[in-house]
Coordinates of C-alpha atoms in Angstrom, one line a residue:
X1 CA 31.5 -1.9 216.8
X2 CA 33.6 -5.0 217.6
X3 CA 35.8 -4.7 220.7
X4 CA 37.3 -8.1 220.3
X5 CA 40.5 -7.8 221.2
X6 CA 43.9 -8.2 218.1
X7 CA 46.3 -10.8 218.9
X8 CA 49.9 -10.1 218.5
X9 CA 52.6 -13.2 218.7
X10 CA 56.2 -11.8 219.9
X11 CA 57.0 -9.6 222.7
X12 CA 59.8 -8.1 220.8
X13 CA 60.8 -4.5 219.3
X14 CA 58.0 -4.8 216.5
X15 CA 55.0 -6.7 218.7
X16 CA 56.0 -4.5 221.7
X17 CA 55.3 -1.4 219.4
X18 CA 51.8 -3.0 217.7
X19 CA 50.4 -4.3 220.7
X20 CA 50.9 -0.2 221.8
X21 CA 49.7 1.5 219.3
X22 CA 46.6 -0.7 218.9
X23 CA 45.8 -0.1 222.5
X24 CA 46.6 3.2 222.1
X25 CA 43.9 3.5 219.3
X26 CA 41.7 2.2 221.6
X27 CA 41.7 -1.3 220.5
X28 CA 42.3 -4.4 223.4
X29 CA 45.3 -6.7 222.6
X30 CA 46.8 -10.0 223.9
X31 CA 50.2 -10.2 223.4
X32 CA 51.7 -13.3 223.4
X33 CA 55.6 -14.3 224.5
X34 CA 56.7 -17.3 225.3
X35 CA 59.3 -16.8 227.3
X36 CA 60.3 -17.5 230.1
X37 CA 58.0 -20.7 229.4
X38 CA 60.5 -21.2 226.1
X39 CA 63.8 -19.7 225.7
X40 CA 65.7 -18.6 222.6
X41 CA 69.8 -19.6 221.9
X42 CA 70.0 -15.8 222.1
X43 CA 67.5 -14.1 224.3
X44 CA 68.9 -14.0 228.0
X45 CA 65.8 -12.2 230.3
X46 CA 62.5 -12.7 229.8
X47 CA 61.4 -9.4 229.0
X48 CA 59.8 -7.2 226.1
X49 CA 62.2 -5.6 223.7
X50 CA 64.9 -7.7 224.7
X51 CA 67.9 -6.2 222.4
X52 CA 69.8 -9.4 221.7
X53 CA 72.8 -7.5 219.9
X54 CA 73.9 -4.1 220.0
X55 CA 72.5 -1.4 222.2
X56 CA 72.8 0.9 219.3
X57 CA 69.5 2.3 217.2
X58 CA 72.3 3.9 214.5
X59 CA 72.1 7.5 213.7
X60 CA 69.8 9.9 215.1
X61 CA 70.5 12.4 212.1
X62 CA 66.9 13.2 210.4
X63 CA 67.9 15.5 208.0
X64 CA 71.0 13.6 206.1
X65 CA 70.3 9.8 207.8
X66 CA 67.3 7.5 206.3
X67 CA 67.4 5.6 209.8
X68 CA 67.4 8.7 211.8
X69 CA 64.3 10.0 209.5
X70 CA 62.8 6.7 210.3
X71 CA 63.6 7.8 214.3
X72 CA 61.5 11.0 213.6
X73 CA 58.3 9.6 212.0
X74 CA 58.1 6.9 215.0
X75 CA 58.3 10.1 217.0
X76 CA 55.7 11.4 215.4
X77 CA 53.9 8.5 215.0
X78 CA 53.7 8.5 218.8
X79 CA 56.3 5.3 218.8
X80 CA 56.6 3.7 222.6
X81 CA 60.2 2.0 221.0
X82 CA 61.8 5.6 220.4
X83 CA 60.3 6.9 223.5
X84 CA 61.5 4.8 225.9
X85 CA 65.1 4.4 223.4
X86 CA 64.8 8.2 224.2
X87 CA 64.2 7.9 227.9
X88 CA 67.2 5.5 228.3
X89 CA 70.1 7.0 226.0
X90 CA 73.5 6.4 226.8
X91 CA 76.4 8.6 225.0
X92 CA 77.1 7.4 221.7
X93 CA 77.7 10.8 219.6
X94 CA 75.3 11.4 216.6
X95 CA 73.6 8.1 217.1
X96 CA 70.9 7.2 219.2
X97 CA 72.6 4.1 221.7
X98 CA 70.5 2.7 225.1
X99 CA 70.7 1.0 228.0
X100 CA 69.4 -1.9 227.0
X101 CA 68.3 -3.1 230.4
X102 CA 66.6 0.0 231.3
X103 CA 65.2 0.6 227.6
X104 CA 63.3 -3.0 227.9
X105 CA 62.2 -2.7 231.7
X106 CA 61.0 0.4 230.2
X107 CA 59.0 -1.0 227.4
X108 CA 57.9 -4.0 229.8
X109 CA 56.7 -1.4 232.5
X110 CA 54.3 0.6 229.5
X111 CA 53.0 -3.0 227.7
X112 CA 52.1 -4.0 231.7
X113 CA 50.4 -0.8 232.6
X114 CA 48.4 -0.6 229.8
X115 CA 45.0 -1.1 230.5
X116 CA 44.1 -2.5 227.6
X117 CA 47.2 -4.8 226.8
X118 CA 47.2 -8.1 228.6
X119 CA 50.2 -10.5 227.9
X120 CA 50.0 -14.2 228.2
X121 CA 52.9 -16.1 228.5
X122 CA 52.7 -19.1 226.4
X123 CA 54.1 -20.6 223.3
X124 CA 51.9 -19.9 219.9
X125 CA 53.0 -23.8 218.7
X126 CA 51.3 -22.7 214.9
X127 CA 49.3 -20.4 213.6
X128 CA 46.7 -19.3 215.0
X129 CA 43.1 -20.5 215.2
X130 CA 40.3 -19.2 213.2
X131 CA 38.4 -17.5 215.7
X132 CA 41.6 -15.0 216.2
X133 CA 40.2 -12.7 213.3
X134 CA 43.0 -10.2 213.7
X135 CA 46.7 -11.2 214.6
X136 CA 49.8 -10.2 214.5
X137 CA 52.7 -12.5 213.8
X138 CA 56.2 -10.5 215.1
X139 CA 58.1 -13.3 215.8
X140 CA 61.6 -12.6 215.0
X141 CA 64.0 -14.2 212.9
X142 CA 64.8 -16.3 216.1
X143 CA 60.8 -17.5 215.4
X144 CA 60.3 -21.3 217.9
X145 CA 60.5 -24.2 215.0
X146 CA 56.6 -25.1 215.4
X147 CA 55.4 -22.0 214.6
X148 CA 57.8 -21.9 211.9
X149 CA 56.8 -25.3 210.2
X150 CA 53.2 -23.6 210.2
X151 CA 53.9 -20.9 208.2
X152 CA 56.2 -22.9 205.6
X153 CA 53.3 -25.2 205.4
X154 CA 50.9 -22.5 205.1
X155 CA 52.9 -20.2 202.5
X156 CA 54.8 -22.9 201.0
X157 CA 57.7 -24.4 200.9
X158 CA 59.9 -21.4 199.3
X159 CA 58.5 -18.9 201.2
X160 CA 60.2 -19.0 204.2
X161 CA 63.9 -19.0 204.5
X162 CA 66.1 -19.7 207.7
X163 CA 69.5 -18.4 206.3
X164 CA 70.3 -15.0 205.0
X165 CA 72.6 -15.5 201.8
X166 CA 73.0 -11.1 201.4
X167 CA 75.1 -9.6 198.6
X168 CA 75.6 -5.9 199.2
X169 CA 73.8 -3.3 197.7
X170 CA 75.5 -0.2 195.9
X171 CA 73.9 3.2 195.3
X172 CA 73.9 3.5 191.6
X173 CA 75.2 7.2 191.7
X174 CA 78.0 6.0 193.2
X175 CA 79.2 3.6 190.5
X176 CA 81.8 5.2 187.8
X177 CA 80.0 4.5 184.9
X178 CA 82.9 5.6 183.1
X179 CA 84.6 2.8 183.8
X180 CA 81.5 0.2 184.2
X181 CA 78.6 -0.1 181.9
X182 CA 75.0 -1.6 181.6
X183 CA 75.1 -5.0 179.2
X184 CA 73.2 -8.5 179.8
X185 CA 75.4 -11.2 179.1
X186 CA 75.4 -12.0 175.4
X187 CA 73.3 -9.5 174.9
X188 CA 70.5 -11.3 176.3
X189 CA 66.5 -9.4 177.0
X190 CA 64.8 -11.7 179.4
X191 CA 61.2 -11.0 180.7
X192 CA 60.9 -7.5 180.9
X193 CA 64.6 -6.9 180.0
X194 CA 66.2 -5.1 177.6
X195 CA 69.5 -6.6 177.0
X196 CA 71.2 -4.1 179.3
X197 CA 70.3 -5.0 182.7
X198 CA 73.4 -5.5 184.6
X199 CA 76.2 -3.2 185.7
X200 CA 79.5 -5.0 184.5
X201 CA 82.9 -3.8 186.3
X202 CA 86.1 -5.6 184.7
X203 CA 89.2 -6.4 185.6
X204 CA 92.2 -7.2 184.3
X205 CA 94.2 -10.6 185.2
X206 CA 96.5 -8.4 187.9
X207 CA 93.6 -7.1 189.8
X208 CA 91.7 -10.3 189.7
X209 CA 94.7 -11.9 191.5
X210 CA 94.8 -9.2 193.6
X211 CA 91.3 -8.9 194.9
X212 CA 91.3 -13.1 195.2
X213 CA 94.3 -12.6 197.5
X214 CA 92.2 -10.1 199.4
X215 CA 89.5 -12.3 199.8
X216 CA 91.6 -15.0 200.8
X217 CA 93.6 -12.9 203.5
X218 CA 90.7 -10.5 204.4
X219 CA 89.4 -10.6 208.3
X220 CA 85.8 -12.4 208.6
X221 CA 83.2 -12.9 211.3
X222 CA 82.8 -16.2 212.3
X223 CA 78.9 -17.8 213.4
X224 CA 77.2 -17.8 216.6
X225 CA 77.6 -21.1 218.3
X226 CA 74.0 -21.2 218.0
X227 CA 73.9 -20.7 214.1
X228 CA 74.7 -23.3 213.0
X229 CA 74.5 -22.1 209.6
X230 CA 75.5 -24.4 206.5
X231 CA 77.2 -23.7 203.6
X232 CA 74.7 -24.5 200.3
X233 CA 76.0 -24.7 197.0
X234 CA 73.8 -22.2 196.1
X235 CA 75.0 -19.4 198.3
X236 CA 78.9 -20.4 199.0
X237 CA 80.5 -17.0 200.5
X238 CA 82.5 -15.1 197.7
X239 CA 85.2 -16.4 200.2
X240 CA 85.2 -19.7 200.2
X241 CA 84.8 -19.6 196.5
X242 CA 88.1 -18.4 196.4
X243 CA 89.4 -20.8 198.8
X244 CA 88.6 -23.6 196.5
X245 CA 90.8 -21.9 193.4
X246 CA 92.2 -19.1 192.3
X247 CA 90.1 -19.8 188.9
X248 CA 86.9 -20.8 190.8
X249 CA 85.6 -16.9 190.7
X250 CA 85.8 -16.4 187.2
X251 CA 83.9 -19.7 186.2
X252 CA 80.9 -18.3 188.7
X253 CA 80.0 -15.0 189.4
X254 CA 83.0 -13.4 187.8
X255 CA 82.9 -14.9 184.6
X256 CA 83.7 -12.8 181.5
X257 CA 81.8 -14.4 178.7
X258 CA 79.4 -12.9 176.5
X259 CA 80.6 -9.3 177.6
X260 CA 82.4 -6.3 175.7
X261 CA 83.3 -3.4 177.1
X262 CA 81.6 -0.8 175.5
X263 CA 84.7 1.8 176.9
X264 CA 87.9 -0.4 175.4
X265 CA 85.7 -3.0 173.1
X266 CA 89.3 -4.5 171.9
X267 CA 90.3 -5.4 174.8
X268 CA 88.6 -9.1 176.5
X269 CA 88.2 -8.5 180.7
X270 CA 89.8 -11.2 182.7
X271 CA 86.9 -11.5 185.1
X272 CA 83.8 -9.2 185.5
X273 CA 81.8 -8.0 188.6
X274 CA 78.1 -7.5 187.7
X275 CA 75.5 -6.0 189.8
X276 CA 71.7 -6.1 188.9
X277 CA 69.0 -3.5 189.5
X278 CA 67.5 -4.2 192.9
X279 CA 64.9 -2.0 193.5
X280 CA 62.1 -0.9 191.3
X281 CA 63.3 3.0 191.5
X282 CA 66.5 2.0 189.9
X283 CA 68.5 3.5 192.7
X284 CA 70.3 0.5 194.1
X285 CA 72.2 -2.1 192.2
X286 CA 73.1 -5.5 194.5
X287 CA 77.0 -7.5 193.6
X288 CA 75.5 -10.7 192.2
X289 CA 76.5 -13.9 193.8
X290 CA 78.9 -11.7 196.6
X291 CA 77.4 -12.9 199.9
X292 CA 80.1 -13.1 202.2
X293 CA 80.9 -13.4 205.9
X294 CA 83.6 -10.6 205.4
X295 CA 84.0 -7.9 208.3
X296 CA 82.0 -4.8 207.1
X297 CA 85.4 -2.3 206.9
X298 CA 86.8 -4.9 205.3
X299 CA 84.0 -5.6 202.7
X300 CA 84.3 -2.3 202.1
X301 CA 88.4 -1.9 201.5
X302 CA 88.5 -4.8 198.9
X303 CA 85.3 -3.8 197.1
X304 CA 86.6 -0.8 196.6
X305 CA 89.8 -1.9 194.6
X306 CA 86.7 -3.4 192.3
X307 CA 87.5 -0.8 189.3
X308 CA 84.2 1.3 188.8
X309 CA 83.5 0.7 192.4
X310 CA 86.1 2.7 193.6
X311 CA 83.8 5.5 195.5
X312 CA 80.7 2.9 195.6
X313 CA 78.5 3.9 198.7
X314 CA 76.8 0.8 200.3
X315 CA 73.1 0.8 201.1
X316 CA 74.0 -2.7 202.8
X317 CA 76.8 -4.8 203.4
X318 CA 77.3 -8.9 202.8
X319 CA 76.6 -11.3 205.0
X320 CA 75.3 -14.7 205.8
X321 CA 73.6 -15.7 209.1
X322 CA 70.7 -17.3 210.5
X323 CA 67.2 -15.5 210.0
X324 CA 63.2 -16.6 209.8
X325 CA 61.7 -14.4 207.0
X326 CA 58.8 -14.9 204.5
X327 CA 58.7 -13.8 200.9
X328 CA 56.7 -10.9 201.7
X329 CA 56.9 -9.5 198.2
X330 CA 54.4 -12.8 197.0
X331 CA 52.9 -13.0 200.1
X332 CA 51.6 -9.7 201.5
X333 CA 49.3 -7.3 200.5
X334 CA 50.4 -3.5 201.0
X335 CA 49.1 -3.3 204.6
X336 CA 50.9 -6.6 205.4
X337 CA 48.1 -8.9 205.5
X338 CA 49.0 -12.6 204.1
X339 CA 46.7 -12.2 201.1
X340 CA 45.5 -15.8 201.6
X341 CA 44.2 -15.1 204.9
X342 CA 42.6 -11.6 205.7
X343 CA 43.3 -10.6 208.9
X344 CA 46.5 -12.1 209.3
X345 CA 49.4 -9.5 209.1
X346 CA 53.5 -10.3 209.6
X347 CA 55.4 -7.6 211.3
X348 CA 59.1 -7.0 212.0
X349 CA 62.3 -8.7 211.1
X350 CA 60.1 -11.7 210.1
X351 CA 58.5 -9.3 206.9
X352 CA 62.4 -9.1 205.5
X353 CA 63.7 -5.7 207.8
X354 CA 66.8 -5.4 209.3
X355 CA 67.6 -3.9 212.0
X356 CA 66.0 -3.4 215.4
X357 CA 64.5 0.5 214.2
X358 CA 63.3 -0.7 210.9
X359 CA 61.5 -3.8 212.7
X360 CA 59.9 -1.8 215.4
X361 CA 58.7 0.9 212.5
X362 CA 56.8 -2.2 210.5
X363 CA 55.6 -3.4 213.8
X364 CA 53.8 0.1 214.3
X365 CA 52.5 0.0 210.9
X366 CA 51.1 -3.6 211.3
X367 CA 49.4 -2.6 214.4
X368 CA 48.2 1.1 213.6
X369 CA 46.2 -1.5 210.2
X370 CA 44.8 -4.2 212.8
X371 CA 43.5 -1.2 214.8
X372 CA 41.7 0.7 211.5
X373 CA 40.5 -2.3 210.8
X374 CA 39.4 -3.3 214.3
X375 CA 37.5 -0.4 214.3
X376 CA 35.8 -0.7 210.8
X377 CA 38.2 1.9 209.0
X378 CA 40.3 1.1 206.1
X379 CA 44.3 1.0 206.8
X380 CA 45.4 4.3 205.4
X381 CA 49.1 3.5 204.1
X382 CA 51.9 5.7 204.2
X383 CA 53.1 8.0 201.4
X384 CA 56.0 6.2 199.3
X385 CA 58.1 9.3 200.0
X386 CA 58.2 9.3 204.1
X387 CA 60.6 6.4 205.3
X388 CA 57.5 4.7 206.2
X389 CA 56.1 3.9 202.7
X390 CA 59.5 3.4 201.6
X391 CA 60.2 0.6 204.1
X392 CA 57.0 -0.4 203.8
X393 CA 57.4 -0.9 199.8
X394 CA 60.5 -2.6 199.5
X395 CA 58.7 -5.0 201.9
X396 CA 55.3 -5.5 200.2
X397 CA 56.4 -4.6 196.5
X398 CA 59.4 -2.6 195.5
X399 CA 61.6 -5.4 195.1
X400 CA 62.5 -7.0 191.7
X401 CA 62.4 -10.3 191.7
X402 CA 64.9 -11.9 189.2
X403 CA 63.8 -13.5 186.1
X404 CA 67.1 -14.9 184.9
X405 CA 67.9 -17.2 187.9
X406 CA 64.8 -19.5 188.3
X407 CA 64.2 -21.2 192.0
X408 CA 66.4 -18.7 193.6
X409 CA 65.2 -16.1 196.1
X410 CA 65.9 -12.9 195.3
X411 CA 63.9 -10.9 198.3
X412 CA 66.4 -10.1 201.2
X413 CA 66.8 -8.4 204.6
X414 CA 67.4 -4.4 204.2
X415 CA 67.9 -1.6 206.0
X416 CA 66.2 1.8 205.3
X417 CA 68.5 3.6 203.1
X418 CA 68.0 6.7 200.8
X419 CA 67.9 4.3 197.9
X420 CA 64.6 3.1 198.3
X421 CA 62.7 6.9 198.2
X422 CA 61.4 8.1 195.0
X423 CA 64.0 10.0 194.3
X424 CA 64.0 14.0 194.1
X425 CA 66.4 16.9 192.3
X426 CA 69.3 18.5 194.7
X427 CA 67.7 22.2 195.0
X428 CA 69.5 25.1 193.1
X429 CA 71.5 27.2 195.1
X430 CA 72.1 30.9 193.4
X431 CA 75.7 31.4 192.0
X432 CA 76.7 28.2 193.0
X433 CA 76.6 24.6 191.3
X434 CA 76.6 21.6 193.6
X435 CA 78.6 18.9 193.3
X436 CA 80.1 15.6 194.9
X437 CA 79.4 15.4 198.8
X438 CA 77.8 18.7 198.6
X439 CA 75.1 17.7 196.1
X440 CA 74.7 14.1 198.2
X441 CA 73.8 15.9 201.1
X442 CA 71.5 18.5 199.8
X443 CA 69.4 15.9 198.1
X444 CA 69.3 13.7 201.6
X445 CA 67.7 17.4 202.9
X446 CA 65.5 17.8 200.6
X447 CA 64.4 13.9 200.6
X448 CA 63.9 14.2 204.6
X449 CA 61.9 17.6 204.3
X450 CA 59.4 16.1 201.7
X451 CA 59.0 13.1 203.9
X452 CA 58.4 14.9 207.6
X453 CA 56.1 16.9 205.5
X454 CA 54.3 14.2 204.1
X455 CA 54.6 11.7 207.2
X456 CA 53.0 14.9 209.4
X457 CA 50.1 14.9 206.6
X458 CA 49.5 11.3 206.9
X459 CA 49.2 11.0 210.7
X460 CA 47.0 13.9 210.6
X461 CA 46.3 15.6 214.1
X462 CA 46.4 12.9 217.5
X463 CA 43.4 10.9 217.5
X464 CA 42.8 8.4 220.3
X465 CA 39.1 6.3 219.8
X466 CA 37.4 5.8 223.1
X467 CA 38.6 3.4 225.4
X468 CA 36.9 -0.4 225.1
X469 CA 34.5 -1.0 227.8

């Protein structure tokens, strides 16, 4: 059996956590980190894990939480991210918060003492040479400009983006449908459509002054000196829209045309918020053309006043920043291999994650397949109902990409979020029917029991192969 060793590019969360559990299967790794020899704009020490942002791995809540489920199976899963997280909290209520010095000296110390891990400190300047059989690119969306020309070059030129342009995304059992209702403007059924694939919310001419006011006087972020992010036609901020006229909105994504409301058909909307289907379960709907640089509470407040959307729950917020991520959905196969060059798998925020739990969790999954296959075993994937498979799918599959807007990209960063898990009934409870909050939160029980259940089936009982000689 071949003990060459998998090489893994990117000492960060997700590398850190392949290069471990390959060697922790038994399998040798390089791991490869360029810095010190090459810093990033945002990276400050030169060691593994570095967390660039917060210190905060979000809720630790596995029975009501899809990140803190996501916490559990990397428990289970043996993660060395959520051990050493675990090792190094600091007090931050129900969610899981470190000390991000000690969390990465932590994860440094474990990579280094590994017998079978050696890290070489070096720049990867493109993608890697044949002879490499089995890698692991983890890069990061802070991924050094070479080695990002390689990939564009090698996946081509739409498959790699450098800016996020993210709308939020809405839980569809959140929307008033009372108020809102499905219709394709003028009616039209596109590839696989049916004439009703959109989610319209109108407004009259009041509120549509009122909520470009908000816009207009609402707090936003403002970029990172080292950004640098443009503004493109193509992905303007909802806000900047609305600096350029109070009409501008209506005669984009707000426009009214070819839609009657199916509640008050008499009666013409001023302007009309759509949101489109963005997951293949149906659960989650994103606000066409609303990227934005908004403050989250603030995203929140105003689109709320949106009628219909009065109660919305977000899955993910707006925003509009500097990344490095591929097209996974075209590109990868379902145990993240570039399906134009086996052996070559993607890992981490560079796949199309967010956040640093979600990009360690793919990192494990990328390096638990190099090991199987290492080791002349076929990657066993993970069942679409633990957090893993559902991360896993919106990644490699679950996404829809849209028909109706050709030469746009539709794939974007996520978070895990209830909204992408096959989805499962609230359980009864005798002499009493559930509603509202109550009903939200026995389903999130009942979708985190089926998926410890299923995760603990998956992994099976600890199996470590023997150490290579």
């Amino acid at each position: 059996m071949s003990k060459n060793p998998v090489h893994v590019i990117g000492g960060g969360l997700a590398g850190s956590e392949a290069a471990w559990q390959i060697a922790e299967a038994g399998v040798p790794v390089v791991l490869h980190e360029m810095r010190p020899v090459r810093g990033t704009d945002a990276h400050k020490t030169e060691g593994l894990a570095e967390l660039v942002c917060s210190n905060s791995f979000r809720s630790d809540d596995a029975e009501t939480n899809a990140v803190g489920l996501l916490h559990a199976e990397m428990r289970l899963a043996g993660s060395l991210i959520m051990s050493a997280g675990d090792a190094h909290q600091v007090p931050a209520g129900g969610a899981l918060a470190v000390d991000r010095d000690g969390f990465s000296d932590a994860v440094t110390a474990k990579i280094e003492a590994h017998p079978l891990i050696t890290i070489v400190r070096e720049e990867v300047p493109g993608l890697p040479p044949a002879d490499w059989d089995q890698v692991i690119i983890a890069t990061g969306p802070l991924t050094a400009p070479s080695l990002a020309q390689s990939i564009a070059e090698a996946t081509g030129a739409d498959a790699l983006a450098f800016f996020d342009a993210i709308a939020p995304i809405v839980h569809f059992d959140t929307i008033d449908m009372n108020t809102a209702w499905f219709q394709s403007r003028y009616d039209k059924v596109g590839p696989g459509g049916t004439g009703k694939d959109y989610i319209n919310c109108p407004m009259d001419k009041e509120q549509y002054l009122a909520f470009v006011q908000a816009l207009l006087d609402g707090q936003k972020t403002e970029f990172k000196q080292w950004e640098g992010t443009p503004y493109f036609d193509g992905c303007l901020p909802i806000e900047v829209m609305a600096e350029r006229g109070v009409e501008t909105l209506r005669y984009g994504p707000m426009k009214p045309m070819g839609l009657t409301n199916v509640h008050n058909p008499s009666v013409k909307a001023y302007a009309v918020v759509q949101l489109r289907q963005d997951n293949a379960l149906g659960t989650l709907y994103n606000m066409v053309g609303f990227q934005t640089k908004l403050k989250h509470a603030e995203q929140v407040r105003i689109f709320r006043t949106i009628p219909g959307l009065e109660n919305a729950e977000f899955a993910r917020l707006g925003g509009l920043h500097r990344n490095t991520y591929i097209n996974s959905p075209t590109l990868l196969d379902p145990s993240l291999q570039l399906t134009s060059r086996p052996g070559l798998r993607f890992a981490g925020q560079i796949t199309g994650c967010e956040g640093y739990v979600e990009s360690a969790a793919i990192g494990l999954l990328a390096g638990r397949f190099a090991a199987a296959e290492r080791l002349g075993q076929a990657p066993s994937l993970p069942p679409p109902t633990t957090a893993f498979g559902a991360l896993l799918n919106h990644i490699t599959g679950g996404h829809i990409v849209s028909d109706d807007e050709p030469g746009k990209r539709s794939f974007q960063p996520m978070n895990v979020n209830f909204g992408l898990f096959p989805p499962v009934e609230a359980p009864k409870v005798e002499g009493k029917r559930l509603r509202g909050k109550d009903k939200t939160v026995a389903k999130r029980r009942a979708i985190t029991a089926r998926a410890l259940a299923d995760c603990r089936a998956w992994l099976g009982p600890p199996v470590r192969a023997e150490a290579a000689e």
